[in-house]
XYZ file of C-alpha atoms in Angstrom:
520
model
C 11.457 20.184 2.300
C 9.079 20.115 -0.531
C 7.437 16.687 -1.143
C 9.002 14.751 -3.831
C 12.259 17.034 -3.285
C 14.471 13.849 -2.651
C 13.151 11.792 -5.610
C 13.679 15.087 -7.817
C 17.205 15.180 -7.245
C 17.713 11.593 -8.090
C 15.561 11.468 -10.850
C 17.715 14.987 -12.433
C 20.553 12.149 -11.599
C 19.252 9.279 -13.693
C 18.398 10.886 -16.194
C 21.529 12.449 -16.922
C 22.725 8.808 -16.810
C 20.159 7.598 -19.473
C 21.021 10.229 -21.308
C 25.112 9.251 -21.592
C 23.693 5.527 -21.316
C 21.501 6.482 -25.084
C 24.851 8.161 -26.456
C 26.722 5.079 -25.542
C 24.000 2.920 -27.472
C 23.759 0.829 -24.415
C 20.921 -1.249 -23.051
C 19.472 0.196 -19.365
C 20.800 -2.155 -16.951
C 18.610 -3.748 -14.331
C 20.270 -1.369 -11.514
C 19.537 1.625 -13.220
C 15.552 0.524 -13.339
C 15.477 -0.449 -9.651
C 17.469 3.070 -8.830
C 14.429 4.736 -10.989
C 11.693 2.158 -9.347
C 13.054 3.030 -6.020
C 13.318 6.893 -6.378
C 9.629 6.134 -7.484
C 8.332 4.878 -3.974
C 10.744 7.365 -2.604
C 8.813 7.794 1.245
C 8.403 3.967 1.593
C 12.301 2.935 0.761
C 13.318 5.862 2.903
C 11.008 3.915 5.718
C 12.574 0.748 4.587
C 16.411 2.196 5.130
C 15.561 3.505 7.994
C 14.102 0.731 9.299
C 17.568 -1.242 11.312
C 18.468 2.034 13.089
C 14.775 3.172 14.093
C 13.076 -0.220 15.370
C 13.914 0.051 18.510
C 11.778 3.006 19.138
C 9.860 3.677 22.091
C 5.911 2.730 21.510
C 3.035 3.279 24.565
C 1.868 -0.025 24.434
C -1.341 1.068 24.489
C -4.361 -1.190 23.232
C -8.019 -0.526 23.238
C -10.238 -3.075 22.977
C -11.947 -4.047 20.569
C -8.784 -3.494 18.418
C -6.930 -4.513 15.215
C -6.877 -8.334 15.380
C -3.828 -10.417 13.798
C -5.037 -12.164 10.578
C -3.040 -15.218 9.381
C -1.952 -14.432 5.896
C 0.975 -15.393 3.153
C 3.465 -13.143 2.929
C 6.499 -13.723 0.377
C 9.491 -13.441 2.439
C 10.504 -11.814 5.285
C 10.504 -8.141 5.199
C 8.319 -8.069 2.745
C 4.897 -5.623 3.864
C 1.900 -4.860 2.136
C 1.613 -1.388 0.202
C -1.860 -1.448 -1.100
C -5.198 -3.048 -0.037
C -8.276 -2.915 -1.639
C -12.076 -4.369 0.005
C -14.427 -4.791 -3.167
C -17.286 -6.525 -1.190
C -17.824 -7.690 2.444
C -16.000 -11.127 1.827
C -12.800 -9.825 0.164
C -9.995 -8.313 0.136
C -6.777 -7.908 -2.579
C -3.550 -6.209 -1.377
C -0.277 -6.118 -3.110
C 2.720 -7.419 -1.751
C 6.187 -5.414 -1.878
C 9.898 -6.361 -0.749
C 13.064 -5.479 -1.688
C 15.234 -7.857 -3.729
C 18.224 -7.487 -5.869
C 15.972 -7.493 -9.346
C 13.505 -5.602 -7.567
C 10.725 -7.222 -9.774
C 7.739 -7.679 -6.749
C 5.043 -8.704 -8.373
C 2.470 -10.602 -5.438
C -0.290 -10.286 -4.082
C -2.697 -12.160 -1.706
C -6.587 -12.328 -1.582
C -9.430 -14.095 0.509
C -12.904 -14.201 -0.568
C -14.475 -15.517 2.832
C -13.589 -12.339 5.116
C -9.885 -13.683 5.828
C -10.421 -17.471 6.842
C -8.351 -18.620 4.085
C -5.977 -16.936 1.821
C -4.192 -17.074 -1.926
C -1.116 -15.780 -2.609
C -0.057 -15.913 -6.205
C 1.857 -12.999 -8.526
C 0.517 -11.288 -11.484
C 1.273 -13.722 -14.670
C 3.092 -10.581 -16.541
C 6.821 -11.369 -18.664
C 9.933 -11.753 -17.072
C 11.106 -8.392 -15.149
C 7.572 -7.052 -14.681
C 6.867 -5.287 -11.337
C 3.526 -4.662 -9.837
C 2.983 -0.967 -8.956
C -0.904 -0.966 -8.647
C -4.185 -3.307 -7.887
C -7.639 -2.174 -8.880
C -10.334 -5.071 -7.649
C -13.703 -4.948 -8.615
C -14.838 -7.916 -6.772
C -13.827 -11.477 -5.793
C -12.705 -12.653 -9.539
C -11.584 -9.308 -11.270
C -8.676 -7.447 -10.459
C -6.726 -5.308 -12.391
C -2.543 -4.463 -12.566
C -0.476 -1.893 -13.541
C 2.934 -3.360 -13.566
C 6.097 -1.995 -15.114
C 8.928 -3.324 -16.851
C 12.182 -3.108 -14.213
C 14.492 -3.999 -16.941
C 13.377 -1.923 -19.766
C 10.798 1.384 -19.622
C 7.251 1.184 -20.357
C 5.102 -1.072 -18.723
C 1.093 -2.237 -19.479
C -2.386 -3.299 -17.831
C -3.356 -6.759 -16.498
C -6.719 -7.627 -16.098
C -7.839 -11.587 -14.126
C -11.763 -12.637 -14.337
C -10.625 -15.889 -12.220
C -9.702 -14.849 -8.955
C -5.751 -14.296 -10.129
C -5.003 -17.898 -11.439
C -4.558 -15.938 -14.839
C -3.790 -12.598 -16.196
C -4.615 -11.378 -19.461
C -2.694 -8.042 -20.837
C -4.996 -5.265 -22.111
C -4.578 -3.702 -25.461
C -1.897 -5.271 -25.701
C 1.118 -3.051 -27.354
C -1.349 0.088 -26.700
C -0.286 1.263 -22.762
C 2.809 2.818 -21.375
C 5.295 1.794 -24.407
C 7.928 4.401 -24.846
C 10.955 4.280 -23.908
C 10.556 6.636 -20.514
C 6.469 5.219 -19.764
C 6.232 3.910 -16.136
C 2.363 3.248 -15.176
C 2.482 4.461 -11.539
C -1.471 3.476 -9.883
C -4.445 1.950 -11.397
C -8.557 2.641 -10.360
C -11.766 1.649 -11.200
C -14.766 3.479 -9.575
C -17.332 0.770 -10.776
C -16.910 -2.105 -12.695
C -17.096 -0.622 -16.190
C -15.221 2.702 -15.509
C -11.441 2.721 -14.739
C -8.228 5.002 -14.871
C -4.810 4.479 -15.205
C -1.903 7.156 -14.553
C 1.868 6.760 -15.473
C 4.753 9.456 -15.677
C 5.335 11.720 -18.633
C 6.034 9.380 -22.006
C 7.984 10.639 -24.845
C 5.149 11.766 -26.597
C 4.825 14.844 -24.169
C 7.609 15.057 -21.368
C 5.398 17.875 -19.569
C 2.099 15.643 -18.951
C 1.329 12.267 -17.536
C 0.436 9.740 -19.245
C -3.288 8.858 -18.575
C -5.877 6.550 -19.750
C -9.541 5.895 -19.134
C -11.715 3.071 -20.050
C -15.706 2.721 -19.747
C -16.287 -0.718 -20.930
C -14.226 -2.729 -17.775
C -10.657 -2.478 -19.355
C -11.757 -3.552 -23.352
C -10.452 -0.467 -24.884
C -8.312 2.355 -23.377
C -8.591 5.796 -24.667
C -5.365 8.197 -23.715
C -7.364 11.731 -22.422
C -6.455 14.524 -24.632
C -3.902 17.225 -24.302
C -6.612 19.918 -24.091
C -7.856 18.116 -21.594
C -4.792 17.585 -18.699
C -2.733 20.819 -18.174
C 1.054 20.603 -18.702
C 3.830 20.323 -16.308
C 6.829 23.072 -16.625
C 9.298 20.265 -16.523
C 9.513 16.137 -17.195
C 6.497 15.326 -15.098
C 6.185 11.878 -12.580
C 4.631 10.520 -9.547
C 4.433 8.403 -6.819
C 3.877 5.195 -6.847
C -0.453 4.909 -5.428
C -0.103 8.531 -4.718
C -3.662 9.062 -5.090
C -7.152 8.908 -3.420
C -10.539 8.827 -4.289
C -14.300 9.887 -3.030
C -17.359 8.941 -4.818
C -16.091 10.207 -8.594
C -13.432 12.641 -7.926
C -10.129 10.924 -7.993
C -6.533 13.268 -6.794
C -3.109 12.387 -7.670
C 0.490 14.116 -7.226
C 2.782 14.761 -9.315
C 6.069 16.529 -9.766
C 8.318 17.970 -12.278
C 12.372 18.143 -13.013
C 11.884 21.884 -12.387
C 11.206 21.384 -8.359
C 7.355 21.795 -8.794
C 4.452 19.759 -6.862
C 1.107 19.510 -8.349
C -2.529 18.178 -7.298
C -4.407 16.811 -9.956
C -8.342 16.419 -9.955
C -10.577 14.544 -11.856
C -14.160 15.435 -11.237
C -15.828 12.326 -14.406
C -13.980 9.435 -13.952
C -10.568 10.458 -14.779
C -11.777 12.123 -18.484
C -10.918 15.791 -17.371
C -8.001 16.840 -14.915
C -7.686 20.413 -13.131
C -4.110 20.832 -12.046
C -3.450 22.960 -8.719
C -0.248 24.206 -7.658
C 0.972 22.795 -4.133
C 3.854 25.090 -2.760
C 3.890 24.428 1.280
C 7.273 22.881 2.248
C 5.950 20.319 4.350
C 5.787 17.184 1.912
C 2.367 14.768 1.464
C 3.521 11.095 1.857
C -0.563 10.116 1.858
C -3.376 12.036 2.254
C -7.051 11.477 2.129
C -10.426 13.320 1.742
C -13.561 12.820 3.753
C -15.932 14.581 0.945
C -15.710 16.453 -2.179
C -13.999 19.289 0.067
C -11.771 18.245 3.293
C -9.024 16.473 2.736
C -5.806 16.142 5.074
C -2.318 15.155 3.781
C 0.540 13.617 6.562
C 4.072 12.924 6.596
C 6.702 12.909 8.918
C 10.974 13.773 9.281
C 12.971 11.213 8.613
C 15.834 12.717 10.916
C 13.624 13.380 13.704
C 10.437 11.277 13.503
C 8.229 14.992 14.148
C 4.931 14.086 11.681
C 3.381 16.874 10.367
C -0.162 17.636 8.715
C -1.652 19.753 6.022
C -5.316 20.401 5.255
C -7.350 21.693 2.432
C -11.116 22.985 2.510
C -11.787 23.710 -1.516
C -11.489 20.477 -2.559
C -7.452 20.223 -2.783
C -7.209 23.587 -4.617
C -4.704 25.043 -1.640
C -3.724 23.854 1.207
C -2.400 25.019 4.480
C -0.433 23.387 7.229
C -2.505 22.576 10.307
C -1.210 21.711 13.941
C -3.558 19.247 15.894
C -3.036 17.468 19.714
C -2.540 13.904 19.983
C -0.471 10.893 17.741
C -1.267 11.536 14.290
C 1.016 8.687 12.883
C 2.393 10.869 9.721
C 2.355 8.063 7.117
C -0.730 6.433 5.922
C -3.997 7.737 6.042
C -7.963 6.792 5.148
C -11.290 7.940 5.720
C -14.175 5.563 6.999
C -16.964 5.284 4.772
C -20.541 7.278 5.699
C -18.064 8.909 8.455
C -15.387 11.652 8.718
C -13.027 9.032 10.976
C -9.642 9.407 9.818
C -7.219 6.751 10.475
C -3.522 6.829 10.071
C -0.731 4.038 10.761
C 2.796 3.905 10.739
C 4.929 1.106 11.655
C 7.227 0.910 14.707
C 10.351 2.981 14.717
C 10.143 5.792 12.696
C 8.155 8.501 14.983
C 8.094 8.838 18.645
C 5.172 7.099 19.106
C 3.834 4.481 16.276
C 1.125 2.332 15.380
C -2.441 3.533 14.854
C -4.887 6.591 15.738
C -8.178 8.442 14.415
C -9.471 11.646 14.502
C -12.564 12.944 14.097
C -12.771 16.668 14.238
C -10.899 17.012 10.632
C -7.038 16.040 12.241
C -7.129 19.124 14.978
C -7.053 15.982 17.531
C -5.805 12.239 17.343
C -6.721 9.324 19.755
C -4.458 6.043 19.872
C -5.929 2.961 18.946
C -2.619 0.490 19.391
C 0.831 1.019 19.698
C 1.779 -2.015 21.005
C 5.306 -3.420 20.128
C 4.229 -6.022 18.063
C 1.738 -4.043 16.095
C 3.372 -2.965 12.889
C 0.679 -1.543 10.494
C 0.889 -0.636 6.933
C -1.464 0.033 4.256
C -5.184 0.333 5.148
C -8.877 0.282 3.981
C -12.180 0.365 4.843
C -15.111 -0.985 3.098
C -17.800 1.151 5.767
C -17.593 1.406 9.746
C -17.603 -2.305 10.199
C -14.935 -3.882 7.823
C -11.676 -2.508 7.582
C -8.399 -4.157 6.708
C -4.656 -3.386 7.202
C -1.534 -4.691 6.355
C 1.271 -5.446 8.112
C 4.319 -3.410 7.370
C 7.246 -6.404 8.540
C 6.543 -10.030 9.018
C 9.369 -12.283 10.070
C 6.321 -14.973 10.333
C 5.398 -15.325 6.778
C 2.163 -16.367 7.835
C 1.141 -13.131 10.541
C 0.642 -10.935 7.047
C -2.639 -9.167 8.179
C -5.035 -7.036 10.828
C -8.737 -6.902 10.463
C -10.685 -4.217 12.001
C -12.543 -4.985 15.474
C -13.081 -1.569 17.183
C -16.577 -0.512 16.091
C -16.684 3.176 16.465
C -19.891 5.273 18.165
C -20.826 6.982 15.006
C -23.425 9.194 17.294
C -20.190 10.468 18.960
C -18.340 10.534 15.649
C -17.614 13.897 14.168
C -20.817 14.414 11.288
C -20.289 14.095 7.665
C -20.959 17.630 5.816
C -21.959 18.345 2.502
C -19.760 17.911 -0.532
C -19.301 21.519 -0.392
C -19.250 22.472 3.317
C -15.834 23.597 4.813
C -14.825 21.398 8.082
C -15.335 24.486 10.526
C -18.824 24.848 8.929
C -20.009 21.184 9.215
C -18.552 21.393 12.995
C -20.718 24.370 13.647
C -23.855 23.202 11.674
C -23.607 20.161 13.776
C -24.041 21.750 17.649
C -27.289 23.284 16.175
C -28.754 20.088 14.625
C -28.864 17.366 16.850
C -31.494 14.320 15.096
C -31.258 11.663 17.834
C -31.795 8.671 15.145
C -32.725 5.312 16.405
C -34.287 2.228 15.375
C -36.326 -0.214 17.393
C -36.205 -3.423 17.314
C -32.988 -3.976 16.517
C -32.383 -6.749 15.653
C -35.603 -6.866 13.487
C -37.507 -9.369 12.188
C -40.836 -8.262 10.639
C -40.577 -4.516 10.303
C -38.619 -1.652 12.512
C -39.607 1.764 13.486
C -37.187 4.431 12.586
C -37.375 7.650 14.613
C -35.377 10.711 15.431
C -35.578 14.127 16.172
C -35.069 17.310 14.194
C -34.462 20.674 15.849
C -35.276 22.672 12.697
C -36.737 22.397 9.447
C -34.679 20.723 6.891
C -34.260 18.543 4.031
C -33.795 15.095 5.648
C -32.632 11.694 3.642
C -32.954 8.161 5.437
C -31.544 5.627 3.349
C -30.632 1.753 4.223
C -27.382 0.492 2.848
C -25.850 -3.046 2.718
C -21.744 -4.413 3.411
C -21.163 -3.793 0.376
C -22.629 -0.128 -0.289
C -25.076 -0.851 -2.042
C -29.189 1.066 -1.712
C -31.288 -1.377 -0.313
C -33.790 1.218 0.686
C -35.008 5.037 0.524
C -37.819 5.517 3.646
C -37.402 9.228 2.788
C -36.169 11.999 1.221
C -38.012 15.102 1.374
C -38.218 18.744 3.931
C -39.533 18.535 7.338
C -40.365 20.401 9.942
C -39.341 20.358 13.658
C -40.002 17.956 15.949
C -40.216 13.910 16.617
C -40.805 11.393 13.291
C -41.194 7.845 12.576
C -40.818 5.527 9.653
C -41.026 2.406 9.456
C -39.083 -0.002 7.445
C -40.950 -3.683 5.920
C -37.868 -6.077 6.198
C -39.716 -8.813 5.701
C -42.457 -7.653 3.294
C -39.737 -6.395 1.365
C -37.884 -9.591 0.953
C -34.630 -8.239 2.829
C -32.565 -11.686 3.700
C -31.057 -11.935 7.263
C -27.548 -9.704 7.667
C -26.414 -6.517 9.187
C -26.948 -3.413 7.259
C -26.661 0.288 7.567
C -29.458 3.061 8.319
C -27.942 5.976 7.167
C -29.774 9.466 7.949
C -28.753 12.807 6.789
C -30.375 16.296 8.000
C -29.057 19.419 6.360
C -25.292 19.230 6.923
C -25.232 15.714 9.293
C -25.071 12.641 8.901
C -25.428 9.784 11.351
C -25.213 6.135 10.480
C -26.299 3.414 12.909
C -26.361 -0.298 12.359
C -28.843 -2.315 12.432
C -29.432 -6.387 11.705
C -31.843 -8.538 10.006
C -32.625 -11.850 11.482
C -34.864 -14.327 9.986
């Protein structure tokens, strides 16, 4: 089954509806839009059929502690489950709320800005009919929206400076306005550039509509034909069916004609390489770790077997892989400064659900909870320490969220490579470059001395990071020969206020990433 191959069918079906529907000079009706909305998010409303016949599942009930830990959060109704979640800073976290109902116009979200002691859930002030397909936060007062209209086509962008008590449209009349625009996900890599993807428009059925903006969401420019390849048929795509490292962005698309596609943007969403994807196993989420290694899961409906496909050049082919363990076939992220990836799945729909990492690249996964009343859904991570996910059911409209507690070894982790290092070659590198990195005292007060090892000479980086990502520090970066160093970082000379922070070292093709805290 090729992914998208279900939402191709119906999609060849509604639109030979439209079609008669146009001839018969007749308005769309709302259950036409929620048929198209639904096709749309085809691999989460298959979950959510699914999901009366499959709950019953058998789980491990299995946790390891420290483990996900319930969060009290809004959720809308019952049933509803959260589909997107974005971590800006330390302190807060956005994620979008989605449900069925009979208008199918879901349009919530929630958000805490003190690291989940307190919560807001509000919807996206958009006309009547509007549905929310994508969030883009930039911190704890700006947010972005791509919503779409469920009662007519086309759609726009929503931009709040207040935290979500308002919502101002952008260019107002200017995004997603024909009659067949849908915006499908929404990004912003900083807080001046963004990028916003929808299906194929009238104005060409063979590309997607995409737009870029450099100056936080002011003006929108649509990127160029000469610039985004062409489809061979109507071209659409997922709902979020994208992810991101540093400034390369991927998103999937497919056409009437049966075709999947990964598209790449290498500068901010300006430029867009389009690579044929022709396995048969379908991509429900996938992820990358760097520039290069990137692993796509999904799973069969009839069965609940998950499968997993892999790609070494940057998502230019890909092959299917088989791994060991309970890799949970639906969602899937990296963790920051690390190659952990961690998928989730909620109860029911494979033999074993719940959550699981690996971190050798998806040959192996190790369970982190399947306990019955565990039902994950979308996740993030901001770095090692803060990670959020939400849950995918909630008949307690207040039990809406999980916050990370397990706190991996990153010295046992598998390294981070090189942008442009395959996964078998950053494994290999690694047994031949051990660096032993370690910082004493830690906690530190006054100043700490940094040392590790090196087995051979290299170009070595040592960097200090804080929560939030940001450079707090370079000690070095600079070639250097074999054998035991120290540096030595001035906390307190350098004005560094008390919290816990990141030393990040990298030595030819590893990385290793340690904590370390500032106390005053």
């Amino acid at each position: 089954m090729k992914t998208l191959l279900s939402k191709k069918l119906i999609i060849a079906f509604v639109a030979i509806l439209l079609c008669i529907t146009s001839m018969k000079a007749q308005t769309p009706t709302p259950q036409s839009k929620i048929r198209d909305y639904k096709l749309k998010h085809n691999s989460l409303q298959r979950i959510k059929q699914k999901q009366s016949v499959n709950n019953s599942a058998p789980n491990f009930n299995l946790k390891i502690n420290p483990y996900w830990q319930d969060v009290n959060a809004p959720h809308a109704i019952n049933n509803s489950h959260i589909s997107q979640v974005q971590i800006p800073s330390a302190n807060v976290v956005w994620a979008h709320i989605d449900y069925d109902t009979s208008a199918y116009v879901a349009n919530q979200f929630i958000r805490t800005a003190d690291f989940g002691r307190t919560w807001q859930k509000d919807s996206v002030d958009t006309p009547n009919g509007y549905g929310l397909s994508s969030i883009a936060a930039v911190d704890a007062n700006t947010c972005y929206a791509a919503m779409y209209n469920a009662f007519n086509y086309g759609g726009s962008i929503y931009k709040t400076t207040d935290g979500g008590v308002t919502w101002k449209e952008l260019e107002q009349g200017k995004l997603f306005t024909t009659s067949q625009s849908f915006p499908d996900m929404i990004y912003f890599f900083d807080a001046q550039h963004g990028v916003a993807v929808g299906d194929a428009d009238d104005v060409d059925t063979t590309r997607s509509e995409i737009y870029t903006t450099s100056d936080a969401g002011k003006t929108w420019q649509r990127v160029p034909d000469k610039n985004l390849p062409p489809t061979k048929g109507y071209t659409f795509s997922d709902i979020n069916a994208f992810t991101v490292f540093q400034n390369r962005l991927w998103f999937i698309a497919g056409d009437t004609q049966g075709n999947t596609y990964m598209y790449r943007s290498d500068d901010l969403g300006k430029h867009w390489r389009q690579f044929p994807y022709t396995l048969s196993t379908p991509i429900y989420h996938f992820a990358f770790a760097d520039k290069q290694n990137g692993l796509g899961l999904s799973f069969d409906f009839g069965t609940g077997q998950t499968y997993e496909v892999a790609t070494r050049d940057g998502g230019k082919t890909w092959a299917d892989k088989s791994f060991t363990g309970y890799q949970m076939g639906f969602w899937v992220t990296v963790i920051p400064f690390t190659h952990t990836f961690v998928s989730t799945i909620s109860g029911g729909y494979t033999p074993v659900s719940g959550c699981s990492y690996s971190n050798d690249y998806g040959a192996t996964w190790h369970l982190i909870d399947t306990s019955s009343d565990f039902q994950p859904g979308a996740l993030s991570f901001l770095n090692p320490f803060i990670g959020w996910c939400g849950r995918w059911d909630s008949p307690d409209p207040n039990g809406g969220m999980y916050k990370w507690k397990y706190h991996f070894s990153l010295d046992d982790n598998a390294v981070a490579t090189n942008t442009n290092t395959s996964s078998d070659d950053a494994i290999a590198s690694a047994k031949n470059n051990t660096t032993s990195l370690s910082a004493y005292p830690n906690p530190v007060s006054n100043s700490a001395s940094i040392s590790f090892d090196l087995s051979q000479t290299q170009k070595v980086s040592v960097t200090i990071y804080d929560m939030n990502g940001r450079l707090i520090k370079t000690l070095v970066d600079a070639q250097m020969e074999v054998g035991n160093h120290q540096l030595t970082w001035n906390a307190k000379s350098e004005n560094v206020i008390a919290g816990t922070y990141l030393l990040k070292m990298q030595a030819g093709d590893k990385i290793e990433t340690k904590k370390i805290s500032v106390v005053r």
